[in-house]
């Protein structure tokens, strides 16, 4: 049982050391504004049906629209009825927990640090970070702990793994001048030589392509209603943002900034400075083509011989330190589902004749990219459909 120990040689051992807590800066948590209950139309749907109830699986239902033309003048309805179809999406819940324990009386004596109090805060931060990572893995179509979907190399099972469906992924990019092209697989990105990756960067043309694919999908990926207008939400990696900001021409980053300036500092583009209906989400980069732009360092990147999807290795020309392949996501309504079985809770335990205390936190939940299954005519085939509310785009990016 690994225990937290502060030895005499540690600089934190108390020697007239001031009672100051050094706080670690957490990475930005951007997804809280994107969550809502079922039916809210938000990108991340939160379901709490199983909180306080028995069961480890919940099934969501999607009523398919009728497609028949119906009957015209003097037509006969009897015998020409249309069968309704109800698609389904099961989610299996799993447990996740972590703990810390103090090493003993002398550790507590040496430093003016309450390890149990510190442990509470550390576990709270850990739980928040792990949950947001799970959201990222799910919406990106990755497996648990950032593996590829189906790899099965981790004991964590809170993400119900669903790889990107064929019709919901873009592989390609653009030059800084806005010349856009796509390739068939990640292995083709930048394979033309040491600088070929510069032909597949992230930018406004990529955002347009993602939005177009969402809008023309069958069925259409529904946008999110915000303050009376409909938007999609795009989340990209900081290295992709770097390329977006470096894009030249009138439709690049300079246009986004200019539009924001012209609308005034109270505009929702500036997030935290807006008020009431003028306020959108905190921390956004801007809006382009009715797509709200977010940046998160948690988005996955890969280099040569690594994979985002099983069997699709990044080309050897994508060398760490020079370039990477990053996956951006575009979210519509009900893109990701979260099912809670038990909220995060904290507990303590005494060890060694009550001389040592441990503290733990745990929860039961599942995160899954929404993808409904077609039960078929026999009601038991359950063929997976396309991703319901997510488009992903794999582009190259230049390392700093």
PDB file of C-alpha atoms in Angstrom, residues 24-143:
ATOM      1  CA  UNK A  24      -1.599  23.908  -8.129  1.00  0.00           C
ATOM      2  CA  UNK A  25      -3.125  25.628 -11.125  1.00  0.00           C
ATOM      3  CA  UNK A  26      -5.757  23.374 -12.618  1.00  0.00           C
ATOM      4  CA  UNK A  27      -6.250  23.076 -16.313  1.00  0.00           C
ATOM      5  CA  UNK A  28      -9.369  24.890 -17.494  1.00  0.00           C
ATOM      6  CA  UNK A  29     -12.594  22.927 -17.160  1.00  0.00           C
ATOM      7  CA  UNK A  30     -14.567  24.040 -20.188  1.00  0.00           C
ATOM      8  CA  UNK A  31     -17.412  21.559 -20.393  1.00  0.00           C
ATOM      9  CA  UNK A  32     -19.618  22.512 -17.451  1.00  0.00           C
ATOM     10  CA  UNK A  33     -21.408  25.134 -19.593  1.00  0.00           C
ATOM     11  CA  UNK A  34     -22.182  22.511 -22.233  1.00  0.00           C
ATOM     12  CA  UNK A  35     -24.140  20.125 -19.983  1.00  0.00           C
ATOM     13  CA  UNK A  36     -27.884  19.743 -19.555  1.00  0.00           C
ATOM     14  CA  UNK A  37     -30.655  17.295 -18.750  1.00  0.00           C
ATOM     15  CA  UNK A  38     -32.166  15.030 -21.429  1.00  0.00           C
ATOM     16  CA  UNK A  39     -34.207  17.178 -23.781  1.00  0.00           C
ATOM     17  CA  UNK A  40     -32.223  20.343 -23.049  1.00  0.00           C
ATOM     18  CA  UNK A  41     -30.562  20.277 -26.453  1.00  0.00           C
ATOM     19  CA  UNK A  42     -27.100  20.736 -24.918  1.00  0.00           C
ATOM     20  CA  UNK A  43     -24.087  18.844 -26.331  1.00  0.00           C
ATOM     21  CA  UNK A  44     -23.579  16.796 -23.154  1.00  0.00           C
ATOM     22  CA  UNK A  45     -26.675  15.072 -21.742  1.00  0.00           C
ATOM     23  CA  UNK A  46     -26.689  14.190 -18.027  1.00  0.00           C
ATOM     24  CA  UNK A  47     -28.935  11.337 -16.872  1.00  0.00           C
ATOM     25  CA  UNK A  48     -29.387  10.514 -13.168  1.00  0.00           C
ATOM     26  CA  UNK A  49     -32.002   7.764 -13.443  1.00  0.00           C
ATOM     27  CA  UNK A  50     -29.846   5.178 -11.657  1.00  0.00           C
ATOM     28  CA  UNK A  51     -28.714   7.393  -8.758  1.00  0.00           C
ATOM     29  CA  UNK A  52     -30.097   5.727  -5.643  1.00  0.00           C
ATOM     30  CA  UNK A  53     -31.554   2.828  -7.647  1.00  0.00           C
ATOM     31  CA  UNK A  54     -30.347  -0.678  -8.423  1.00  0.00           C
ATOM     32  CA  UNK A  55     -28.925  -1.431 -11.851  1.00  0.00           C
ATOM     33  CA  UNK A  56     -25.715  -0.960 -13.814  1.00  0.00           C
ATOM     34  CA  UNK A  57     -27.138  -0.298 -17.291  1.00  0.00           C
ATOM     35  CA  UNK A  58     -29.443   2.295 -18.784  1.00  0.00           C
ATOM     36  CA  UNK A  59     -30.845   2.325 -22.317  1.00  0.00           C
ATOM     37  CA  UNK A  60     -31.701   5.490 -24.218  1.00  0.00           C
ATOM     38  CA  UNK A  61     -34.384   5.418 -26.908  1.00  0.00           C
ATOM     39  CA  UNK A  62     -34.608   7.251 -30.224  1.00  0.00           C
ATOM     40  CA  UNK A  63     -37.901   7.349 -32.085  1.00  0.00           C
ATOM     41  CA  UNK A  64     -37.177   7.265 -35.810  1.00  0.00           C
ATOM     42  CA  UNK A  65     -39.299   9.637 -37.923  1.00  0.00           C
ATOM     43  CA  UNK A  66     -41.833   8.246 -40.363  1.00  0.00           C
ATOM     44  CA  UNK A  67     -40.540   8.275 -43.941  1.00  0.00           C
ATOM     45  CA  UNK A  68     -43.551   7.254 -46.038  1.00  0.00           C
ATOM     46  CA  UNK A  69     -45.357   9.720 -48.326  1.00  0.00           C
ATOM     47  CA  UNK A  70     -48.795   8.719 -47.050  1.00  0.00           C
ATOM     48  CA  UNK A  71     -51.915   8.406 -49.237  1.00  0.00           C
ATOM     49  CA  UNK A  72     -53.432  10.922 -51.626  1.00  0.00           C
ATOM     50  CA  UNK A  73     -56.954  11.530 -52.925  1.00  0.00           C
ATOM     51  CA  UNK A  74     -59.281   8.609 -52.230  1.00  0.00           C
ATOM     52  CA  UNK A  75     -56.299   6.604 -51.059  1.00  0.00           C
ATOM     53  CA  UNK A  76     -56.662   3.712 -48.662  1.00  0.00           C
ATOM     54  CA  UNK A  77     -54.973   4.007 -45.257  1.00  0.00           C
ATOM     55  CA  UNK A  78     -55.942   0.525 -44.043  1.00  0.00           C
ATOM     56  CA  UNK A  79     -53.261  -1.914 -45.047  1.00  0.00           C
ATOM     57  CA  UNK A  80     -50.827   0.883 -45.960  1.00  0.00           C
ATOM     58  CA  UNK A  81     -49.762   1.798 -42.434  1.00  0.00           C
ATOM     59  CA  UNK A  82     -46.076   2.439 -41.778  1.00  0.00           C
ATOM     60  CA  UNK A  83     -44.236   0.491 -39.105  1.00  0.00           C
ATOM     61  CA  UNK A  84     -42.554   2.658 -36.473  1.00  0.00           C
ATOM     62  CA  UNK A  85     -38.922   2.098 -35.552  1.00  0.00           C
ATOM     63  CA  UNK A  86     -37.355   2.643 -32.151  1.00  0.00           C
ATOM     64  CA  UNK A  87     -33.545   2.706 -31.995  1.00  0.00           C
ATOM     65  CA  UNK A  88     -31.629   2.173 -28.759  1.00  0.00           C
ATOM     66  CA  UNK A  89     -28.334   3.008 -27.036  1.00  0.00           C
ATOM     67  CA  UNK A  90     -27.294   1.059 -23.939  1.00  0.00           C
ATOM     68  CA  UNK A  91     -24.792   2.413 -21.431  1.00  0.00           C
ATOM     69  CA  UNK A  92     -23.010   0.235 -18.876  1.00  0.00           C
ATOM     70  CA  UNK A  93     -21.895   1.970 -15.686  1.00  0.00           C
ATOM     71  CA  UNK A  94     -18.528   1.359 -14.027  1.00  0.00           C
ATOM     72  CA  UNK A  95     -16.787   2.303 -10.803  1.00  0.00           C
ATOM     73  CA  UNK A  96     -13.870   4.708 -10.486  1.00  0.00           C
ATOM     74  CA  UNK A  97     -12.035   5.640  -7.315  1.00  0.00           C
ATOM     75  CA  UNK A  98      -8.751   6.777  -5.812  1.00  0.00           C
ATOM     76  CA  UNK A  99      -7.228   7.221  -2.344  1.00  0.00           C
ATOM     77  CA  UNK A 100      -4.319   8.642  -0.363  1.00  0.00           C
ATOM     78  CA  UNK A 101      -3.025   7.703   3.093  1.00  0.00           C
ATOM     79  CA  UNK A 102      -0.652   9.445   5.473  1.00  0.00           C
ATOM     80  CA  UNK A 103       2.522   7.610   6.484  1.00  0.00           C
ATOM     81  CA  UNK A 104       2.382   8.089  10.225  1.00  0.00           C
ATOM     82  CA  UNK A 105       2.894  10.276  13.271  1.00  0.00           C
ATOM     83  CA  UNK A 106       6.368  11.569  12.369  1.00  0.00           C
ATOM     84  CA  UNK A 107       5.260  12.706   8.926  1.00  0.00           C
ATOM     85  CA  UNK A 108       2.473  14.684  10.576  1.00  0.00           C
ATOM     86  CA  UNK A 109       4.919  16.096  13.117  1.00  0.00           C
ATOM     87  CA  UNK A 110       7.572  17.257  10.666  1.00  0.00           C
ATOM     88  CA  UNK A 111       5.504  19.636   8.538  1.00  0.00           C
ATOM     89  CA  UNK A 112       2.634  22.025   9.107  1.00  0.00           C
ATOM     90  CA  UNK A 113       0.683  20.252   6.419  1.00  0.00           C
ATOM     91  CA  UNK A 114      -2.541  18.428   7.132  1.00  0.00           C
ATOM     92  CA  UNK A 115      -2.238  15.547   4.693  1.00  0.00           C
ATOM     93  CA  UNK A 116      -5.889  14.582   5.113  1.00  0.00           C
ATOM     94  CA  UNK A 117      -7.091  18.121   4.334  1.00  0.00           C
ATOM     95  CA  UNK A 118      -4.705  18.275   1.395  1.00  0.00           C
ATOM     96  CA  UNK A 119      -5.946  14.854   0.344  1.00  0.00           C
ATOM     97  CA  UNK A 120      -9.545  16.066   0.176  1.00  0.00           C
ATOM     98  CA  UNK A 121      -8.586  18.874  -2.202  1.00  0.00           C
ATOM     99  CA  UNK A 122      -6.252  16.684  -4.244  1.00  0.00           C
ATOM    100  CA  UNK A 123      -8.893  14.001  -4.728  1.00  0.00           C
ATOM    101  CA  UNK A 124     -11.504  16.594  -5.667  1.00  0.00           C
ATOM    102  CA  UNK A 125      -9.184  17.940  -8.355  1.00  0.00           C
ATOM    103  CA  UNK A 126      -8.326  14.430  -9.486  1.00  0.00           C
ATOM    104  CA  UNK A 127     -11.984  13.460  -9.849  1.00  0.00           C
ATOM    105  CA  UNK A 128     -12.791  16.574 -11.892  1.00  0.00           C
ATOM    106  CA  UNK A 129      -9.834  16.025 -14.201  1.00  0.00           C
ATOM    107  CA  UNK A 130     -10.562  12.335 -14.735  1.00  0.00           C
ATOM    108  CA  UNK A 131     -14.192  13.069 -15.531  1.00  0.00           C
ATOM    109  CA  UNK A 132     -13.280  15.715 -18.076  1.00  0.00           C
ATOM    110  CA  UNK A 133     -10.729  13.367 -19.622  1.00  0.00           C
ATOM    111  CA  UNK A 134     -13.472  10.766 -19.977  1.00  0.00           C
ATOM    112  CA  UNK A 135     -15.639  13.313 -21.788  1.00  0.00           C
ATOM    113  CA  UNK A 136     -12.765  14.057 -24.177  1.00  0.00           C
ATOM    114  CA  UNK A 137     -12.062  10.370 -24.823  1.00  0.00           C
ATOM    115  CA  UNK A 138     -15.725   9.665 -25.516  1.00  0.00           C
ATOM    116  CA  UNK A 139     -16.399  12.546 -27.891  1.00  0.00           C
ATOM    117  CA  UNK A 140     -13.126  11.922 -29.746  1.00  0.00           C
ATOM    118  CA  UNK A 141     -13.962   8.253 -30.236  1.00  0.00           C
ATOM    119  CA  UNK A 142     -11.046   7.023 -28.131  1.00  0.00           C
ATOM    120  CA  UNK A 143     -10.859   4.273 -25.557  1.00  0.00           C
TER     121      UNK A 143
END
